Tab-separated table of C-alpha atoms in Angstrom:
chain	number	residue	atom	x	y	z
A	1	MET	CA	20.556	-2.707	-34.074
A	2	THR	CA	16.992	-1.765	-33.706
A	3	ALA	CA	15.578	-0.584	-30.294
A	4	ILE	CA	12.130	0.422	-29.284
A	5	GLU	CA	11.605	2.546	-26.177
A	6	VAL	CA	8.404	2.318	-24.218
A	7	ARG	CA	7.319	4.609	-21.439
A	8	PHE	CA	4.227	4.354	-19.219
A	9	PRO	CA	2.646	7.689	-18.456
A	10	GLY	CA	0.143	6.160	-16.084
A	11	HIS	CA	2.993	4.481	-14.196
A	12	GLY	CA	1.370	0.996	-14.750
A	13	TYR	CA	1.349	-1.763	-17.276
A	14	HIS	CA	-1.831	-3.948	-17.184
A	15	ALA	CA	-1.578	-7.260	-18.973
A	16	THR	CA	-2.143	-10.898	-18.244
A	17	PRO	CA	0.339	-13.496	-19.624
A	18	TRP	CA	-0.908	-15.564	-22.443
A	19	GLY	CA	-2.475	-18.834	-21.255
A	20	ARG	CA	-3.100	-17.503	-17.688
A	21	HIS	CA	-6.452	-16.566	-16.161
A	22	VAL	CA	-6.967	-13.028	-15.027
A	23	ASN	CA	-8.002	-14.132	-11.581
A	24	GLU	CA	-4.674	-15.722	-11.029
A	25	GLY	CA	-3.280	-12.137	-10.505
A	26	ALA	CA	-0.307	-12.961	-12.610
A	27	VAL	CA	1.349	-10.069	-14.570
A	28	GLU	CA	3.029	-10.138	-17.863
A	29	TRP	CA	6.571	-8.725	-17.563
A	30	PRO	CA	8.252	-7.946	-19.841
A	31	PRO	CA	5.598	-7.009	-22.356
A	32	SER	CA	5.491	-9.742	-25.038
A	33	PRO	CA	6.453	-9.140	-28.663
A	34	TYR	CA	3.341	-10.933	-29.633
A	35	ARG	CA	1.233	-8.154	-27.814
A	36	LEU	CA	3.316	-5.460	-29.399
A	37	LEU	CA	2.779	-6.777	-32.911
A	38	ARG	CA	-0.932	-7.171	-32.527
A	39	GLY	CA	-1.036	-3.587	-31.012
A	40	LEU	CA	0.815	-2.251	-34.236
A	41	TYR	CA	-1.641	-4.352	-36.290
A	42	ASP	CA	-4.527	-2.529	-34.466
A	43	VAL	CA	-2.917	0.767	-35.085
A	44	TRP	CA	-2.739	0.071	-38.807
A	45	LYS	CA	-6.404	-0.912	-39.062
A	46	ARG	CA	-7.699	2.114	-36.997
A	47	LYS	CA	-5.446	4.887	-37.936
A	48	ARG	CA	-3.531	4.003	-41.026
A	49	SER	CA	-6.115	1.847	-42.907
A	50	GLU	CA	-4.906	3.451	-46.373
A	51	TRP	CA	-1.634	1.576	-46.127
A	52	SER	CA	-1.416	-1.580	-47.977
A	53	CYS	CA	-1.227	-4.992	-46.267
A	54	GLU	CA	2.233	-5.586	-47.879
A	55	ARG	CA	3.634	-2.323	-46.488
A	56	VAL	CA	2.579	-3.152	-42.878
A	57	GLU	CA	3.721	-6.761	-43.230
A	58	ARG	CA	7.197	-5.798	-43.941
A	59	VAL	CA	7.356	-3.816	-40.689
A	60	LEU	CA	5.800	-6.540	-38.554
A	61	ALA	CA	7.577	-9.414	-40.210
A	62	ALA	CA	10.946	-7.708	-39.501
A	63	LEU	CA	10.144	-7.489	-35.782
A	64	ALA	CA	9.212	-11.195	-35.831
A	65	LEU	CA	12.438	-12.390	-37.226
A	66	GLN	CA	13.912	-13.108	-33.718
A	67	PRO	CA	12.856	-12.646	-30.103
A	68	PRO	CA	14.163	-9.313	-28.683
A	69	GLU	CA	16.138	-8.576	-25.628
A	70	TYR	CA	14.814	-6.282	-22.914
A	71	GLU	CA	16.353	-3.623	-20.741
A	72	LEU	CA	13.856	-3.481	-17.813
A	73	PRO	CA	13.329	-0.754	-15.363
A	74	MET	CA	12.963	-1.714	-11.698
A	75	ALA	CA	9.242	-2.200	-11.040
A	76	THR	CA	6.739	-3.457	-8.627
A	77	ALA	CA	4.100	-6.160	-9.147
A	78	SER	CA	0.651	-5.338	-7.614
A	79	HIS	CA	-3.092	-5.928	-8.121
A	80	THR	CA	-6.641	-4.702	-7.283
A	81	ARG	CA	-9.631	-6.681	-6.471
A	82	SER	CA	-13.130	-5.614	-7.640
A	83	TYR	CA	-16.392	-7.284	-7.020
A	84	LEU	CA	-18.500	-6.960	-10.219
A	85	ASN	CA	-22.174	-7.588	-10.715
A	86	SER	CA	-23.013	-11.137	-11.920
A	87	ASN	CA	-26.181	-10.226	-13.813
A	88	LYS	CA	-28.282	-12.100	-11.291
A	89	GLU	CA	-31.496	-11.014	-9.513
A	90	ASP	CA	-29.680	-11.080	-6.187
A	91	PRO	CA	-27.600	-7.861	-6.150
A	92	THR	CA	-25.420	-9.266	-3.546
A	93	GLN	CA	-24.045	-12.093	-5.915
A	94	LYS	CA	-20.987	-10.570	-7.304
A	95	SER	CA	-17.805	-11.938	-8.928
A	96	LEU	CA	-14.306	-11.293	-7.570
A	97	ILE	CA	-12.102	-10.009	-10.378
A	98	PHE	CA	-8.347	-9.523	-10.081
A	99	ASP	CA	-6.459	-6.746	-11.957
A	100	GLY	CA	-2.737	-7.668	-11.940
A	101	PHE	CA	-0.359	-5.007	-13.074
A	102	VAL	CA	3.047	-3.668	-12.899
A	103	ILE	CA	3.894	-0.330	-11.280
A	104	VAL	CA	6.621	1.522	-13.243
A	105	PRO	CA	8.471	4.435	-11.473
A	106	ARG	CA	7.999	7.924	-12.929
A	107	ASN	CA	10.232	8.752	-15.956
A	108	ALA	CA	11.372	5.051	-16.258
A	109	SER	CA	11.350	3.474	-19.591
A	110	LEU	CA	11.625	-0.062	-21.001
A	111	GLN	CA	13.690	-1.034	-24.099
A	112	MET	CA	13.053	-3.835	-26.529
A	113	ILE	CA	16.193	-4.559	-28.384
A	114	TRP	CA	17.014	-6.488	-31.598
A	115	PRO	CA	20.775	-6.466	-31.626
A	116	SER	CA	21.297	-7.768	-35.218
A	117	LEU	CA	18.308	-6.313	-36.944
A	118	THR	CA	18.872	-3.401	-39.290
A	119	LEU	CA	15.843	-1.970	-41.077
A	120	ASP	CA	15.545	-0.304	-44.403
A	121	THR	CA	14.831	3.428	-44.210
A	122	ASP	CA	11.321	3.183	-45.400
A	123	VAL	CA	10.447	0.299	-43.029
A	124	LYS	CA	12.071	2.140	-40.193
A	125	GLN	CA	10.006	5.278	-41.012
A	126	ASP	CA	6.801	3.333	-41.025
A	127	LEU	CA	7.653	1.493	-37.808
A	128	ALA	CA	8.428	4.842	-36.117
A	129	GLU	CA	4.960	6.219	-37.336
A	130	LEU	CA	3.133	3.188	-36.122
A	131	LEU	CA	4.794	3.323	-32.640
A	132	ASP	CA	3.980	7.019	-32.346
A	133	LEU	CA	0.287	6.282	-32.785
A	134	LEU	CA	0.375	3.368	-30.326
A	135	ASN	CA	-1.368	4.763	-27.144
A	136	TYR	CA	-1.842	1.654	-25.104
A	137	LEU	CA	-0.440	-1.848	-24.781
A	138	GLY	CA	-2.328	-4.591	-22.891
A	139	ARG	CA	-5.528	-3.404	-21.187
A	140	SER	CA	-6.844	-0.016	-22.218
A	141	GLU	CA	-5.725	1.568	-19.001
A	142	SER	CA	-2.175	0.554	-19.783
A	143	TRP	CA	-1.097	3.809	-21.547
A	144	VAL	CA	2.198	3.853	-23.373
A	145	VAL	CA	4.373	6.293	-25.330
A	146	ALA	CA	6.587	4.328	-27.714
A	147	GLY	CA	9.148	5.115	-30.314
A	148	LEU	CA	12.408	4.182	-31.900
A	149	SER	CA	15.378	4.604	-29.569
A	150	GLU	CA	18.495	6.183	-31.137
A	151	SER	CA	20.690	6.480	-28.016
A	152	ALA	CA	22.971	3.658	-26.771
A	153	VAL	CA	21.124	1.195	-24.517
A	154	PRO	CA	22.696	0.640	-21.103
A	155	ILE	CA	23.086	-2.979	-19.816
A	156	LYS	CA	21.811	-2.957	-16.234
A	157	ASN	CA	18.675	-5.349	-16.057
A	158	ARG	CA	18.902	-7.242	-19.279
A	159	CYS	CA	16.253	-9.859	-19.951
A	160	ARG	CA	17.299	-12.345	-22.584
A	161	PRO	CA	16.091	-15.581	-24.194
A	162	VAL	CA	17.473	-18.635	-22.180
A	163	ALA	CA	18.788	-19.829	-25.551
A	164	MET	CA	21.461	-17.171	-25.407
A	165	GLY	CA	22.973	-19.011	-22.647
A	166	ASP	CA	24.292	-16.255	-20.311
A	167	GLY	CA	23.234	-14.640	-17.029
A	168	ASP	CA	21.109	-15.655	-14.171
A	169	GLY	CA	17.462	-14.936	-13.304
A	170	ASP	CA	13.967	-16.180	-13.090
A	171	VAL	CA	12.745	-18.230	-16.085
A	172	VAL	CA	9.555	-16.806	-17.485
A	173	GLN	CA	7.538	-17.648	-20.625
A	174	VAL	CA	7.185	-14.736	-23.005
A	175	ALA	CA	4.754	-14.761	-25.950
A	176	CYS	CA	6.518	-14.180	-29.148
A	177	ALA	CA	5.351	-14.292	-32.828
A	178	VAL	CA	6.411	-17.130	-35.116
A	179	SER	CA	8.489	-15.556	-37.891
A	180	ARG	CA	6.883	-15.343	-41.303
A	181	ASP	CA	9.156	-17.806	-42.975
A	182	ARG	CA	8.571	-20.425	-40.264
A	183	TYR	CA	4.717	-19.984	-40.345
A	184	VAL	CA	2.802	-22.972	-41.674
A	185	PRO	CA	-1.040	-22.288	-42.228
A	186	PRO	CA	-3.134	-24.861	-40.641
A	187	ARG	CA	-4.535	-27.583	-42.973
A	188	GLN	CA	-7.886	-27.802	-41.131
A	189	GLY	CA	-10.185	-25.169	-39.606
A	190	LYS	CA	-12.289	-22.376	-41.188
A	191	ASN	CA	-9.774	-19.775	-40.152
A	192	ALA	CA	-6.636	-20.802	-42.187
A	193	LYS	CA	-4.929	-17.501	-42.809
A	194	THR	CA	-1.821	-15.799	-44.214
A	195	TRP	CA	0.795	-14.899	-41.628
A	196	ILE	CA	-0.339	-11.275	-41.153
A	197	GLU	CA	-4.047	-12.338	-40.993
A	198	ALA	CA	-3.091	-14.975	-38.411
A	199	LEU	CA	-1.546	-12.242	-36.323
A	200	ALA	CA	-5.060	-10.932	-35.730
A	201	TYR	CA	-6.399	-14.448	-34.712
A	202	SER	CA	-9.287	-13.703	-32.302
A	203	THR	CA	-10.574	-15.568	-29.362
A	204	SER	CA	-13.771	-16.429	-31.383
A	205	ASP	CA	-11.450	-17.990	-34.016
A	206	LEU	CA	-9.632	-19.925	-31.423
A	207	ILE	CA	-12.865	-21.508	-30.202
A	208	GLN	CA	-14.260	-22.135	-33.602
A	209	ASP	CA	-11.166	-23.883	-34.650
A	210	LYS	CA	-10.900	-25.826	-31.304
A	211	ARG	CA	-7.382	-24.707	-30.865
A	212	SER	CA	-5.504	-24.107	-27.523
A	213	ASP	CA	-3.175	-21.329	-28.840
A	214	PRO	CA	-3.242	-18.684	-31.553
A	215	LEU	CA	-1.711	-19.583	-34.933
A	216	VAL	CA	1.474	-17.563	-34.646
A	217	LEU	CA	2.100	-17.611	-31.059
A	218	GLU	CA	5.107	-19.299	-29.543
A	219	ARG	CA	6.316	-19.258	-26.018
A	220	VAL	CA	9.953	-18.464	-25.550
A	221	SER	CA	11.854	-18.975	-22.254
A	222	TYR	CA	13.489	-15.807	-20.950
A	223	LEU	CA	15.854	-15.166	-17.975
A	224	ARG	CA	14.361	-12.172	-16.175
A	225	PRO	CA	16.823	-10.559	-13.679
A	226	PHE	CA	16.184	-11.553	-9.975
A	227	GLY	CA	14.287	-8.871	-8.049
A	228	CYS	CA	13.315	-6.751	-10.944
A	229	LEU	CA	9.709	-6.677	-9.708
A	230	ASP	CA	10.735	-5.917	-6.076
A	231	GLU	CA	11.097	-2.155	-6.216
A	232	PRO	CA	9.375	-0.669	-3.291
A	233	PRO	CA	6.196	1.387	-4.430
A	234	LEU	CA	6.484	5.117	-4.410
A	235	ARG	CA	4.549	5.415	-1.081
A	236	GLU	CA	6.853	3.056	0.605
A	237	ARG	CA	10.038	4.912	-0.774
A	238	LEU	CA	8.559	8.204	0.567
A	239	MET	CA	8.033	6.438	3.966
A	240	GLN	CA	11.755	5.482	4.083
A	241	SER	CA	12.832	9.058	3.408
A	242	LYS	CA	10.723	10.750	6.024
A	243	LYS	CA	10.861	10.293	9.817
A	244	VAL	CA	7.611	9.822	11.510
A	245	ASN	CA	6.937	9.141	15.262
A	246	ALA	CA	3.301	10.432	15.475
A	247	VAL	CA	0.145	9.854	13.442
A	248	ARG	CA	-3.373	11.337	13.750
A	249	PHE	CA	-6.669	9.630	12.866
A	250	MET	CA	-10.017	11.168	12.439
A	251	LEU	CA	-13.068	8.979	13.293
A	252	ASP	CA	-16.089	8.891	11.097
A	253	GLY	CA	-19.376	7.128	11.794
A	254	LYS	CA	-22.997	7.477	12.675
A	255	VAL	CA	-22.340	6.882	16.302
A	256	LEU	CA	-18.956	7.660	17.576
A	257	PRO	CA	-17.754	5.972	20.769
A	258	LEU	CA	-18.125	7.742	24.165
A	259	VAL	CA	-15.030	9.095	25.868
A	260	THR	CA	-15.851	6.690	28.847
A	261	SER	CA	-14.683	3.786	26.598
A	262	THR	CA	-11.223	5.417	25.964
A	263	MET	CA	-9.538	2.274	27.358
A	264	GLU	CA	-11.525	-0.161	25.248
A	265	ILE	CA	-10.747	1.876	22.002
A	266	GLY	CA	-7.075	2.124	22.924
A	267	GLU	CA	-6.848	-1.619	23.474
A	268	GLN	CA	-8.673	-2.382	20.226
A	269	VAL	CA	-6.317	-0.078	18.319
A	270	ARG	CA	-3.381	-1.961	19.762
A	271	ILE	CA	-4.902	-5.355	18.736
A	272	ARG	CA	-5.509	-4.160	15.227
A	273	LEU	CA	-1.996	-2.738	14.749
A	274	MET	CA	-0.534	-5.942	15.948
A	275	GLY	CA	-2.727	-7.938	13.582
A	276	SER	CA	-1.951	-5.531	10.622
A	277	HIS	CA	1.882	-5.637	11.384
A	278	LYS	CA	1.789	-9.496	11.665
A	279	ASN	CA	0.280	-9.633	8.242
A	280	LYS	CA	3.018	-7.307	6.812
A	281	MET	CA	5.639	-9.624	8.236
A	282	GLY	CA	4.301	-12.700	6.555
A	283	GLY	CA	1.931	-13.948	9.244
A	284	ASP	CA	4.869	-14.527	11.825
A	285	LYS	CA	3.551	-13.484	15.310
A	286	SER	CA	7.172	-13.463	16.725
A	287	LEU	CA	7.925	-10.546	14.303
A	288	VAL	CA	5.234	-8.226	15.526
A	289	SER	CA	6.835	-5.001	16.499
A	290	PRO	CA	7.355	-4.328	20.206
A	291	ARG	CA	6.403	-0.673	19.612
A	292	PHE	CA	2.745	-2.132	19.059
A	293	SER	CA	2.888	-5.184	21.494
A	294	GLY	CA	4.667	-3.310	24.313
A	295	LYS	CA	6.621	-6.500	24.973
A	296	ASP	CA	10.245	-7.507	24.347
A	297	ALA	CA	11.349	-10.685	22.515
A	298	THR	CA	10.800	-12.752	25.676
A	299	GLY	CA	7.311	-11.563	26.212
A	300	ALA	CA	8.162	-9.388	29.165
A	301	PRO	CA	6.473	-5.926	29.280
A	302	LEU	CA	8.517	-2.940	28.225
A	303	LYS	CA	9.139	-0.604	31.093
A	304	ASP	CA	10.958	2.348	29.366
A	305	HIS	CA	7.913	3.742	27.547
A	306	SER	CA	9.471	3.133	24.148
A	307	HIS	CA	6.326	1.534	22.803
A	308	CYS	CA	3.569	3.674	21.221
A	309	PHE	CA	0.925	5.707	23.146
A	310	ILE	CA	-2.513	5.378	21.722
A	311	LEU	CA	-4.624	8.414	22.841
A	312	PRO	CA	-8.355	8.329	21.811
A	313	MET	CA	-9.399	11.992	21.974
A	314	ASP	CA	-12.470	14.213	22.262
A	315	VAL	CA	-11.109	17.316	20.566
A	316	ASP	CA	-14.619	19.099	20.406
A	317	HIS	CA	-15.520	18.258	23.980
A	318	ASP	CA	-18.957	16.736	23.116
A	319	GLY	CA	-18.309	13.524	25.135
A	320	ARG	CA	-17.478	11.296	22.056
A	321	ILE	CA	-14.024	10.249	20.742
A	322	ASP	CA	-13.452	11.921	17.344
A	323	GLN	CA	-9.646	11.570	17.002
A	324	ILE	CA	-6.890	9.023	17.807
A	325	PHE	CA	-3.382	10.424	18.384
A	326	ILE	CA	-0.602	7.742	18.230
A	327	HIS	CA	2.978	8.622	19.051
A	328	CYS	CA	6.186	6.859	19.730
A	329	ARG	CA	9.368	8.076	21.208
A	330	ASP	CA	11.799	6.506	18.734
A	331	GLY	CA	9.754	6.727	15.446
A	332	PHE	CA	8.061	4.156	13.368
A	333	ALA	CA	9.823	1.996	10.765
A	334	THR	CA	8.505	1.731	7.369
A	335	ASP	CA	6.653	-1.585	7.962
A	336	GLU	CA	5.227	-0.174	11.105
A	337	ARG	CA	3.845	2.814	9.253
A	338	MET	CA	2.251	0.605	6.652
A	339	ALA	CA	0.607	-1.229	9.551
A	340	LEU	CA	-0.638	2.088	10.929
A	341	GLU	CA	-2.159	2.846	7.475
A	342	GLY	CA	-3.944	-0.477	7.676
A	343	LEU	CA	-5.973	0.865	10.627
A	344	ARG	CA	-9.284	1.400	8.817
A	345	GLU	CA	-12.052	0.566	10.997
A	346	LEU	CA	-13.092	0.040	14.700
A	347	TRP	CA	-15.724	-2.235	15.986
A	348	GLN	CA	-18.464	-1.208	18.581
A	349	GLU	CA	-20.447	-3.380	20.858
A	350	ASP	CA	-24.304	-3.575	21.494
A	351	GLY	CA	-24.945	-3.449	17.725
A	352	LYS	CA	-23.493	-0.083	17.203
A	353	PRO	CA	-22.134	0.638	13.640
A	354	ALA	CA	-18.440	0.311	13.014
A	355	VAL	CA	-16.349	3.553	13.002
A	356	LYS	CA	-14.070	4.381	10.109
A	357	CYS	CA	-10.489	5.532	10.858
A	358	VAL	CA	-8.983	8.102	8.442
A	359	LEU	CA	-5.254	8.770	8.541
A	360	VAL	CA	-5.080	12.608	8.238
A	361	GLU	CA	-1.662	13.573	9.549
A	362	ASP	CA	1.827	12.023	10.057
A	363	GLY	CA	5.085	13.616	11.094
A	364	LEU	CA	6.992	14.563	14.190
A	365	ARG	CA	5.068	14.731	17.370
A	366	ASP	CA	7.008	17.750	18.665
A	367	ILE	CA	5.568	19.632	15.601
A	368	MET	CA	2.100	18.056	15.816
A	369	ARG	CA	1.603	18.829	19.544
A	370	LEU	CA	0.972	22.225	21.020
A	371	ARG	CA	2.933	23.623	24.004
A	372	THR	CA	1.481	25.144	27.276
A	373	ARG	CA	2.242	25.507	30.925
A	374	PHE	CA	-1.336	24.902	32.125
A	375	VAL	CA	-2.983	21.543	31.544
A	376	ARG	CA	-5.984	19.618	32.881
A	377	SER	CA	-7.142	16.006	32.776
A	378	SER	CA	-9.319	14.852	29.871
A	379	THR	CA	-9.390	11.260	31.099
A	380	PRO	CA	-8.831	10.139	34.756
A	381	PHE	CA	-5.304	9.738	36.155
A	382	VAL	CA	-4.952	6.423	37.741
A	383	ALA	CA	-1.851	6.134	39.949
A	384	PRO	CA	0.322	2.995	39.231
A	385	ARG	CA	0.739	2.424	43.106
A	386	HIS	CA	-1.918	2.025	45.624
A	387	TYR	CA	-2.470	4.650	48.373
A	388	ARG	CA	-2.131	3.329	51.930
A	389	LYS	CA	-1.820	5.001	55.453
A	390	GLY	CA	1.546	6.187	56.320
A	391	ARG	CA	2.011	7.778	52.948
A	392	GLY	CA	0.816	11.185	54.111
A	393	GLU	CA	-2.246	13.124	53.097
A	394	PHE	CA	-3.907	11.680	50.122
A	395	GLN	CA	-3.841	14.835	47.851
A	396	GLU	CA	-0.182	15.375	48.682
A	397	TRP	CA	0.550	11.737	47.898
A	398	LEU	CA	-1.323	11.837	44.523
A	399	GLY	CA	0.523	15.134	43.792
A	400	ALA	CA	3.866	13.254	44.460
A	401	GLU	CA	2.674	10.388	42.173
A	402	ILE	CA	2.100	12.817	39.424
A	403	ALA	CA	5.611	14.299	39.765
A	404	LEU	CA	7.084	10.939	39.763
A	405	GLU	CA	5.353	10.030	36.625
A	406	CYS	CA	6.218	13.288	35.051
A	407	GLY	CA	9.867	12.388	35.664
A	408	HIS	CA	9.446	9.009	33.991
A	409	HIS	CA	8.158	10.923	30.846
A	410	GLY	CA	10.747	13.570	30.657
A	411	LEU	CA	8.395	16.293	32.016
A	412	PRO	CA	9.399	18.853	34.762
A	413	LYS	CA	7.696	18.662	38.170
A	414	PRO	CA	4.269	20.475	37.990
A	415	ARG	CA	2.209	22.044	40.639
A	416	VAL	CA	-1.383	20.815	41.244
A	417	THR	CA	-3.789	23.820	40.847
A	418	SER	CA	-7.209	22.264	40.830
A	419	TRP	CA	-9.188	19.009	41.147
A	420	PRO	CA	-12.013	19.104	38.544
A	421	GLU	CA	-14.886	16.753	39.181
A	422	MET	CA	-15.789	16.087	35.556
A	423	SER	CA	-13.977	15.652	32.180
A	424	PRO	CA	-14.259	18.406	29.466
A	425	GLY	CA	-16.909	16.042	27.759
A	426	GLY	CA	-19.174	16.174	30.848
A	427	PHE	CA	-18.523	12.806	32.505
A	428	HIS	CA	-17.628	11.965	36.091
A	429	TRP	CA	-14.243	10.193	36.411
A	430	VAL	CA	-15.983	7.080	37.896
A	431	GLU	CA	-17.959	6.599	34.658
A	432	TYR	CA	-14.635	5.808	32.727
A	433	ARG	CA	-13.381	2.272	32.532
A	434	ARG	CA	-10.261	2.199	34.571
A	435	ASN	CA	-8.915	-1.349	34.308
A	436	ARG	CA	-7.319	-3.704	31.792
A	437	LYS	CA	-8.246	-7.309	31.332
A	438	GLU	CA	-8.306	-9.110	34.634
A	439	ASP	CA	-7.252	-6.040	36.712
A	440	SER	CA	-9.556	-4.665	39.115
A	441	PRO	CA	-11.008	-1.157	38.523
A	442	ARG	CA	-8.866	1.550	40.232
A	443	ALA	CA	-9.716	5.046	41.433
A	444	GLY	CA	-9.320	7.716	38.869
A	445	PHE	CA	-8.896	11.418	39.458
A	446	GLY	CA	-8.801	14.650	37.552
A	447	LEU	CA	-6.345	17.387	38.094
A	448	GLY	CA	-5.232	20.770	36.928
A	449	LEU	CA	-1.550	21.272	36.617
A	450	GLU	CA	0.923	24.105	36.173
A	451	PHE	CA	4.382	23.585	34.873
A	452	PRO	CA	7.425	25.790	35.315
A	453	GLU	CA	7.734	25.807	31.500
A	454	ASP	CA	5.821	24.993	28.452
A	455	VAL	CA	5.293	21.167	27.827
A	456	PRO	CA	3.824	19.392	24.772
A	457	VAL	CA	0.137	18.299	24.965
A	458	PRO	CA	-1.529	15.904	24.816
A	459	PHE	CA	0.464	13.638	27.097
A	460	SER	CA	-0.623	10.837	29.306
A	461	LEU	CA	0.671	9.532	32.690
A	462	GLY	CA	0.057	6.679	35.091
A	463	TYR	CA	-1.731	3.383	34.763
A	464	GLY	CA	-3.115	2.702	31.309
A	465	CYS	CA	-1.361	5.741	29.911
A	466	HIS	CA	-0.356	3.777	26.600
A	467	PHE	CA	-4.117	3.360	26.063
A	468	GLY	CA	-5.446	6.887	26.849
A	469	LEU	CA	-5.874	7.039	30.619
A	470	GLY	CA	-4.174	9.757	32.512
A	471	GLN	CA	-4.476	12.071	29.407
A	472	PHE	CA	-3.830	15.765	29.907
A	473	VAL	CA	-4.668	18.549	27.356
A	474	GLY	CA	-4.221	22.235	27.318
A	475	LEU	CA	-6.752	24.604	29.137
């Protein structure tokens, strides 16, 4: 048996399958034997040019005798998109280029196995030296560390040629090299070559000879194990291992939104989170998380405050929103956290530039919030119920509404200590938007509260509390 172990220090393998266009976003997995042989040929020419052609051909011809089997690590298929200059006068005319690649977990290795291949000692030594000098496979950013494997190879995710007739999996075409004894030089064309010369057949040779495939390339059908490219990325695995029920965003832009537009910003964040989550769930609107929508499966509004609170905040009290604090009682699932990470930008009206959203912190809200007994309004408190005659003095009624709302949110009953006329950012409460959609604007008030014990801040109460109204901060 002969086995080659390949590791990926950059945790990625970048290569497009033979016969596929790069912009299809397809990834070559497993790495093809044809690509490996050409890589070793390149190592010979650049780093061991003093070796004779016969010496190298013995090594490469041995590996081409039969298609290898693979032991594949679990991996993830991904891609990037780049807009490259098209060399035209108009700098905005750019070409979209895909880079498809495979993400390989840290310390994972791939094995290429020839079960019935036994190499002579000198051939084995030469192969080991060429593999040691091989520093990339595929595109140049696809770094590898390769060598002969002396240990027993486990059978977990075995990828074999279909012709071997056992196992299940996805059928994929793998580029292999025609063995030397089966190679027939072409009768026509300016580039008729020996087997090892044909191994270096270039694209220009291909075009000049008007051929559709390189001379020694043959496609072999392999059975690749189901799901071997479905390993969650490292970031997603870390998400699964960490409980998060609060996140904090910083806002960055030339013109930040005024605190008076707290309600508009909160509603826009909700819409963007719902859209981001819908995309994560394959575009199915019915699968959008109730933690973002605030509605149950029947479309009825949730009344237990289990959906997320979106609190646009003016931390430096300059009258402009500079942070967004989002928290949820029961915590966010992995797909919901990925949707939160998709919140990148907020639109502004009247031609103002968009605002960038930068996720700066995630974790447990009890740790991310401060605790204090004394709080004051930073956005107007709007009572869920309307005041009418017969409900006592207005201030006493409003204080009772505050106490009732605190009970709904698990807070102790506070004492109203003051009635500030303006927000910390310098705006009167009447300047804030205090209604949603078709609702009529309601009266909003500022209050100073004292609790019998420390409570976490910020928190929000009353009408629109899930969008930042009724927000209280420490003094």
